[in-house]
Coordinates of C-alpha atoms in Angstrom, one line a residue:
Chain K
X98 CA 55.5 36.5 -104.7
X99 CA 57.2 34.3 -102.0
X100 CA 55.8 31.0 -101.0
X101 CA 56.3 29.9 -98.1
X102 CA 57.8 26.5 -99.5
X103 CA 60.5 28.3 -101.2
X104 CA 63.1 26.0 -99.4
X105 CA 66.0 27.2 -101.6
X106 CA 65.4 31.0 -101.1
X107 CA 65.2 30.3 -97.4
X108 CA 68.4 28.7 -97.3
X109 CA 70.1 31.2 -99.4
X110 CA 68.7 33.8 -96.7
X111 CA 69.9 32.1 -93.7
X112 CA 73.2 31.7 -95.3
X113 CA 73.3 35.3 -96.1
X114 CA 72.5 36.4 -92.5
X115 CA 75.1 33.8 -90.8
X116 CA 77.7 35.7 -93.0
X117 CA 76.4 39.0 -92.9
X118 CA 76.8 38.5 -89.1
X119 CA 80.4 36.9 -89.3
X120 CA 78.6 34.1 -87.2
X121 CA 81.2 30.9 -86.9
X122 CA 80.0 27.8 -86.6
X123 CA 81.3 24.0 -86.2
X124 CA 80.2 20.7 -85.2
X125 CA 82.5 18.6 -83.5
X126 CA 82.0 15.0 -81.9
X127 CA 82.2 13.5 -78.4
X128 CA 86.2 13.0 -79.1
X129 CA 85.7 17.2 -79.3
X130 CA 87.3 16.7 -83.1
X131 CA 86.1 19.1 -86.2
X132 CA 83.5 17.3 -87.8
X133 CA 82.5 20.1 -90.7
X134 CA 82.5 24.4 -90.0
X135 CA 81.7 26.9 -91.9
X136 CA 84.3 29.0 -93.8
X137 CA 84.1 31.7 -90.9
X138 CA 85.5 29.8 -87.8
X139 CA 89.7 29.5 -88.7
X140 CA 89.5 33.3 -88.3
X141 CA 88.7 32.7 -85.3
X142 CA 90.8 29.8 -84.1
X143 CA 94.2 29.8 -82.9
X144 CA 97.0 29.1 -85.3
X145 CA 94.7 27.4 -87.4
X146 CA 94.8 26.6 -91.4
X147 CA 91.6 26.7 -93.7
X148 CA 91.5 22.9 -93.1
X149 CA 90.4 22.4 -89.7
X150 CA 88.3 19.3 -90.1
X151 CA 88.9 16.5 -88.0
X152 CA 91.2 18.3 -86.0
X153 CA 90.6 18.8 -81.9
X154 CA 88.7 22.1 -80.9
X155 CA 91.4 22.3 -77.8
X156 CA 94.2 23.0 -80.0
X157 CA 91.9 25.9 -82.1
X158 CA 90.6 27.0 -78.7
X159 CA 92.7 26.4 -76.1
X160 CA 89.9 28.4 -73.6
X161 CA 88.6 25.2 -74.0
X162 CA 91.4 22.7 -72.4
X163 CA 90.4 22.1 -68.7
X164 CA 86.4 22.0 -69.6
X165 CA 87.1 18.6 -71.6
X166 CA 84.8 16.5 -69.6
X167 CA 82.2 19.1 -69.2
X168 CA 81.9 19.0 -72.7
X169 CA 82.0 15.2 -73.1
X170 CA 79.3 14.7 -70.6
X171 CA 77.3 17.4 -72.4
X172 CA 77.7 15.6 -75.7
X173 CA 75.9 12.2 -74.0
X174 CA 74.1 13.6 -71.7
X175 CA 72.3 16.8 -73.4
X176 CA 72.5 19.8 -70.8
X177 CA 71.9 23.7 -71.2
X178 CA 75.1 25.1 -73.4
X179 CA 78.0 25.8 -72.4
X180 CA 79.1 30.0 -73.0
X181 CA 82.4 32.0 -72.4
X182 CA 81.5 35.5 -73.1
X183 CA 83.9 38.0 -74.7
X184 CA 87.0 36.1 -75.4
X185 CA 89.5 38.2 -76.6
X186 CA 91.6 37.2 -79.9
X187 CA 94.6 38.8 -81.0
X188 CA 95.1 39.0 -84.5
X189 CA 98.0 38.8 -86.4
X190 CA 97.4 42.4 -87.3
X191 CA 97.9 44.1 -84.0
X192 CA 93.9 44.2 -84.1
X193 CA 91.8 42.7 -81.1
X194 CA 88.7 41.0 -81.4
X195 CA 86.0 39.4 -79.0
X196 CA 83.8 36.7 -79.6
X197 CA 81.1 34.4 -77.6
X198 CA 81.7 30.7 -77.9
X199 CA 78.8 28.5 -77.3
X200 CA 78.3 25.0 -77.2
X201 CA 75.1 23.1 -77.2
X202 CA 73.9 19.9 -77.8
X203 CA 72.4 18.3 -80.7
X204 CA 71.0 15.2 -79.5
X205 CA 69.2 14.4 -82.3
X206 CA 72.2 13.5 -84.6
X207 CA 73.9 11.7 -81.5
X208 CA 76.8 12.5 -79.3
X209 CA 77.8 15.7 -81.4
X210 CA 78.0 19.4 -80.0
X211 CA 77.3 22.3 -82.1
X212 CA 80.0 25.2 -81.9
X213 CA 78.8 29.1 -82.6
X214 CA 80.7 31.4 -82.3
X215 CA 79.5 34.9 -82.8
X216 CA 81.1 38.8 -83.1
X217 CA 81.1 41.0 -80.1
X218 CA 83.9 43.0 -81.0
X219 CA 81.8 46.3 -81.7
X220 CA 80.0 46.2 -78.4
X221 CA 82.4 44.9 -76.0
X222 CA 84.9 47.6 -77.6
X223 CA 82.7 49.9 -76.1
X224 CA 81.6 48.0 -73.2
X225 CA 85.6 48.4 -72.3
X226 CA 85.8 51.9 -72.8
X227 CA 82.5 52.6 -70.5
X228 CA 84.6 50.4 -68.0
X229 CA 87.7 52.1 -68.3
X230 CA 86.2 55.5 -68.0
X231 CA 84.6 54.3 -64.4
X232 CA 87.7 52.7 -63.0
X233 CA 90.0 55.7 -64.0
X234 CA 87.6 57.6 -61.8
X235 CA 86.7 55.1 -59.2
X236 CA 90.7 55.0 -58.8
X237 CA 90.9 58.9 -58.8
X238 CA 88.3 59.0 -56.2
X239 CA 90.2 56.2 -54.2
X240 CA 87.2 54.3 -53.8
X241 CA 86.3 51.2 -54.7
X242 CA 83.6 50.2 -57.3
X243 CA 82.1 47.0 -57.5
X244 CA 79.7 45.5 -59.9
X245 CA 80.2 45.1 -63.6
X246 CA 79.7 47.8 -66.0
X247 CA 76.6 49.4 -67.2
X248 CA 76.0 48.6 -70.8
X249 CA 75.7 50.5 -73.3
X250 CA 72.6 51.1 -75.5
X251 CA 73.7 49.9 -78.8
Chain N
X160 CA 94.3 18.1 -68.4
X161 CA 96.7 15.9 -70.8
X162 CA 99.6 13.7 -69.8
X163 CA 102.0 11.8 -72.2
X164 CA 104.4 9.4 -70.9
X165 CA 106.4 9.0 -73.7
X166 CA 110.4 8.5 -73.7
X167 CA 110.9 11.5 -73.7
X168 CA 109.7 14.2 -70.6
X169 CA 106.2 14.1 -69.7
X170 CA 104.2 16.5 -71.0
X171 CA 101.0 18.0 -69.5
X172 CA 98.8 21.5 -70.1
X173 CA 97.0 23.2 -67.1
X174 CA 94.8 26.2 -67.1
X175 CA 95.9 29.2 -64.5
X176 CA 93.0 31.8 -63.3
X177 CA 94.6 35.3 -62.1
X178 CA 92.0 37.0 -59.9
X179 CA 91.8 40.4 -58.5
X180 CA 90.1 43.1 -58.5
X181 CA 90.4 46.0 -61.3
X182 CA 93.9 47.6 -61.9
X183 CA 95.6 45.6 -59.5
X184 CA 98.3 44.1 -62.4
X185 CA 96.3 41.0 -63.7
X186 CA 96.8 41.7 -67.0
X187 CA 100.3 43.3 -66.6
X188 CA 101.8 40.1 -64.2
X189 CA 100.4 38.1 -67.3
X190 CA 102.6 40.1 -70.2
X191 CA 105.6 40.6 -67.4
X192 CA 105.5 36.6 -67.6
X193 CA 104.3 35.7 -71.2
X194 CA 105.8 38.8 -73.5
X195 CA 108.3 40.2 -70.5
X196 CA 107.2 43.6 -71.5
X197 CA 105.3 46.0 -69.5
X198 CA 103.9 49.2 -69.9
X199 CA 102.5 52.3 -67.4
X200 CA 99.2 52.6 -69.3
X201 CA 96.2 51.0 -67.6
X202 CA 94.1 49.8 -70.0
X203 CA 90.8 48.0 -68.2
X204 CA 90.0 44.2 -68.8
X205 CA 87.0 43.2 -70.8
X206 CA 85.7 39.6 -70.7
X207 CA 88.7 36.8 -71.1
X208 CA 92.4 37.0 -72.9
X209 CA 94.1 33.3 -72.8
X210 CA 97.5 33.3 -73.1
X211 CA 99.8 30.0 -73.0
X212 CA 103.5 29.7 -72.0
X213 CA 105.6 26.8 -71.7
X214 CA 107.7 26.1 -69.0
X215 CA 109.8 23.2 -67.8
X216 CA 109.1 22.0 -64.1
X217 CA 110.8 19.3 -62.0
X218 CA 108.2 16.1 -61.8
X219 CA 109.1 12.8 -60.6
X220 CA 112.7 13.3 -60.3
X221 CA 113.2 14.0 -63.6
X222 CA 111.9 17.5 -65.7
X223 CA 108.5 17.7 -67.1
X224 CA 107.1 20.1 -69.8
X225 CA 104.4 22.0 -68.6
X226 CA 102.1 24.7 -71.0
X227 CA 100.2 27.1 -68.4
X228 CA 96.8 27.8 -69.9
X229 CA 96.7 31.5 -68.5
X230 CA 93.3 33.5 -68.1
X231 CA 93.7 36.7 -67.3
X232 CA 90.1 38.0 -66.3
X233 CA 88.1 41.1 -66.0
X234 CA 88.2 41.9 -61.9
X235 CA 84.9 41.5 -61.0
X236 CA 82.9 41.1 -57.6
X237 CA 79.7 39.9 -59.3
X238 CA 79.8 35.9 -59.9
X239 CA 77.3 35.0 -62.1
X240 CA 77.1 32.3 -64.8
X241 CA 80.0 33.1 -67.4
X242 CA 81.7 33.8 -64.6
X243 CA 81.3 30.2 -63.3
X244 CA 82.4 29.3 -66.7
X245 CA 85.2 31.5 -67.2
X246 CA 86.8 29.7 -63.8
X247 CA 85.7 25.9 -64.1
X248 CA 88.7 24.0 -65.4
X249 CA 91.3 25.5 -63.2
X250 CA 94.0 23.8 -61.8
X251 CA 95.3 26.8 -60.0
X252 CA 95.0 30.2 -60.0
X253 CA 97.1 33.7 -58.8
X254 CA 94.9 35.7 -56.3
X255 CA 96.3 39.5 -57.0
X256 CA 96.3 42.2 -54.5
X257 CA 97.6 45.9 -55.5
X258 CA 100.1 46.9 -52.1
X259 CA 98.6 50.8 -53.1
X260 CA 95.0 49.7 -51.9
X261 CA 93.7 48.2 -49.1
X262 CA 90.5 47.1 -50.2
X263 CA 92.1 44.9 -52.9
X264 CA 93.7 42.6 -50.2
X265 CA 90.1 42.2 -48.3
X266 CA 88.5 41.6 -51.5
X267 CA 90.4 37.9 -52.0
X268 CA 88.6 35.7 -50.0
X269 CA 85.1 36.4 -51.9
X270 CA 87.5 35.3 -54.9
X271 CA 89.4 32.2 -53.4
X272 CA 85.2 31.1 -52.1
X273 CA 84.0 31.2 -55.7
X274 CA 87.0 29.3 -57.1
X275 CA 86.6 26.7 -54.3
X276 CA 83.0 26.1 -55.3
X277 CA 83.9 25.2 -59.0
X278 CA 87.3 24.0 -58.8
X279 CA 87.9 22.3 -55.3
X280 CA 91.5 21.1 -56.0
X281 CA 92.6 24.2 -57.1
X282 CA 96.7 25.5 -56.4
X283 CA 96.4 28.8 -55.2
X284 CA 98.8 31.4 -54.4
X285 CA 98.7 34.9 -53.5
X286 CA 100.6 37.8 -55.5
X287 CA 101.3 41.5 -53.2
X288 CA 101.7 43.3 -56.3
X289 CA 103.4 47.0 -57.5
X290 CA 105.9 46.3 -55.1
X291 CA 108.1 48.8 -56.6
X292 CA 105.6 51.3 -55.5
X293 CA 107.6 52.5 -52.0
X294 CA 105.6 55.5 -51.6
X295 CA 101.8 55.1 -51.0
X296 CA 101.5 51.4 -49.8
X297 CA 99.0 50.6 -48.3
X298 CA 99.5 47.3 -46.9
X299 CA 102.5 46.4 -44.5
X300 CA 104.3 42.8 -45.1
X301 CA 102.9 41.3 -42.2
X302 CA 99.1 42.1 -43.4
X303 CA 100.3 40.2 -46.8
X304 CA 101.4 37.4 -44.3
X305 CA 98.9 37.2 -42.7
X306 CA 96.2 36.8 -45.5
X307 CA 98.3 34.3 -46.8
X308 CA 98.2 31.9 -43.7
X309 CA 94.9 32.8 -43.0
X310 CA 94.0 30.7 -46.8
X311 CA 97.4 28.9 -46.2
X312 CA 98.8 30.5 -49.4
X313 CA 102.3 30.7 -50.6
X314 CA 102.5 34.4 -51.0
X315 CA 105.4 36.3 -53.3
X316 CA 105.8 40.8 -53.4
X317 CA 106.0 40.7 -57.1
X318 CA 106.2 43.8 -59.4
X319 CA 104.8 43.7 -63.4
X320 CA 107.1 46.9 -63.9
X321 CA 110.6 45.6 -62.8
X322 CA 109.5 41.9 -63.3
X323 CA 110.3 41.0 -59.4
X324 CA 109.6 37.4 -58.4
X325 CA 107.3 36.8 -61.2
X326 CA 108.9 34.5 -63.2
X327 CA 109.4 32.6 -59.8
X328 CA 106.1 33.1 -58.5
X329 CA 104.6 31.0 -61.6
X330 CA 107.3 28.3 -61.9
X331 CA 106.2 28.1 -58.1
X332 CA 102.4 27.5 -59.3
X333 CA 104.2 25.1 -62.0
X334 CA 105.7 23.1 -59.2
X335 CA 102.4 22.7 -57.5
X336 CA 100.3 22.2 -60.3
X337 CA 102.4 18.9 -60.7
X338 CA 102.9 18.2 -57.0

């Protein structure tokens, strides 16, 4: 029987799901500099080692550099998150991935942002394809298609 | 936006946009110039690839280095909030047109509006691209002209496949970025 004041199990669970999700996370402060992340986000980061703390989020996501002082102002004065959809990542693989970065506030531990970072590599794969289907015809037909994509049912 | 004025050159990073609608050479302009490869096969944009380059640019009489922060984004009429976001930050931006269609030259101003609503100081200059295309072109060089003085944009007839006046349409943008 579960209790509901099994803090420990809870944990445990909500560990389990950020991994079985491959959700990346990372707090960084208003100097936008690695404060602690979980063991998911260098996969994710540009050039990055395993040991990411204190260094600046621009140079492990440079989709960041030119939104620097959105993100300072957002870290005093706490505002609605900041999202770029789908950003595509190379890997060294030849593989491509996507991900959504979001950045929100937490101003109840101070001036410090919280990172996720979350997988939309299985959707937006087919998203793309979906896409690519309707411009190939759209170009066949010589006409022009505006609009973004329907999305699939997944 | 980051300057160092050290001894040695000045060093600064600044984040490009290239807009356009679909299949008009975003993403192959963008490889032409990063990777100086291209390839025939379309293969459609989803969401955001960022690319970086470095490139050195006159600044001050002397040579800075500058890293272009490229976007190459999905072409897209619809401007909704990731959209906003994908675009705030720019310090210029390559408005593509495809010379094959028409519609993709009339289609630039809703793109240079949106831009100007998020990133006012924008350097912006227009790209007539698949130049190599002879046959089937659908827009004449003075329509290109045209468009361009109309938004008072340097223009340049580029083409991803041979790799004509790319390279010297962005180390133009460079130049202006600094200017």
């Amino acid at each position: 029987m579960i209790t509901p004041v099994d803090k420990e199990l809870e944990a445990w669970v909500h560990a389990h799901v950020v991994k079985k999700q491959n959700i990346a996370y990372a707090l960084v402060d208003e100097q936008l500099r690695i404060l602690a992340s979980n063991e998911a986000l260098p996969q994710w980061a540009v050039g990055s080692s395993n040991n990411i703390i204190e260094q600046s989020l621009l140079e492990l996501f440079p989709e960041l550099i030119g939104v620097e002082d959105i993100l300072r102002q957002l870290a005093r004065d706490p505002d609605l998150p900041f999202v770029l959809p789908q950003i595509q990542r190379s890997l060294p693989d030849g593989a491509t991935r996507y991900f959504n970065l979001e950045i929100e506030p937490l101003p109840q531990f101070g001036h410090v942002l919280l990172v996720i970072i979350t997988d939309v590599t299985t959707q937006t794969h087919l998203e793309q394809q979906l896409q690519q289907q309707q411009h190939e015809l759209s170009l066949q037909d010589g006409t022009k298609l505006s609009g973004p994509p329907m999305r699939p049912d997944i | 936006m980051i300057a160092e004025d050290k001894q040695a050159a000045a060093k600064f990073n600044k984040k490009v946009c290239i807009l356009g609608d679909f299949s008009v050479g975003k993403t192959s302009l963008v490889r032409r110039f990063i990777e100086g490869i291209f390839s025939e096969k379309y293969l459609s944009t989803i969401g955001v690839k960022v690319d970086r380059k470095a490139i050195t640019v006159p600044y001050k009489g002397e040579t800075a280095h500058l890293t272009m922060i490229v976007w190459d984004l999905a072409g897209s009429e619809k401007f909704t909030q990731a959209r906003a976001n994908y675009l705030r930050g720019a310090a210029g931006a390559i408005l593509v047109c495809d010379l094959t269609r028409s519609a993709t030259l009339a289609s630039l101003s809703g793109y240079i509006t949106d831009l100007r609503q998020l990133s006012p100081t924008a350097k912006l200059l227009l790209a007539a691209n698949k130049f190599d295309l002879v046959e089937g072109q659908q827009i004449a060089f003075p329509q290109v002209e045209a468009a361009a003085n109309r938004f008072n944009l340097p223009f340049f007839l580029t083409s991803a496949k041979t790799g004509a006046a790319v390279e010297l349409m962005f180390q133009r943008l460079g130049q202006m970025l600094l200017e």
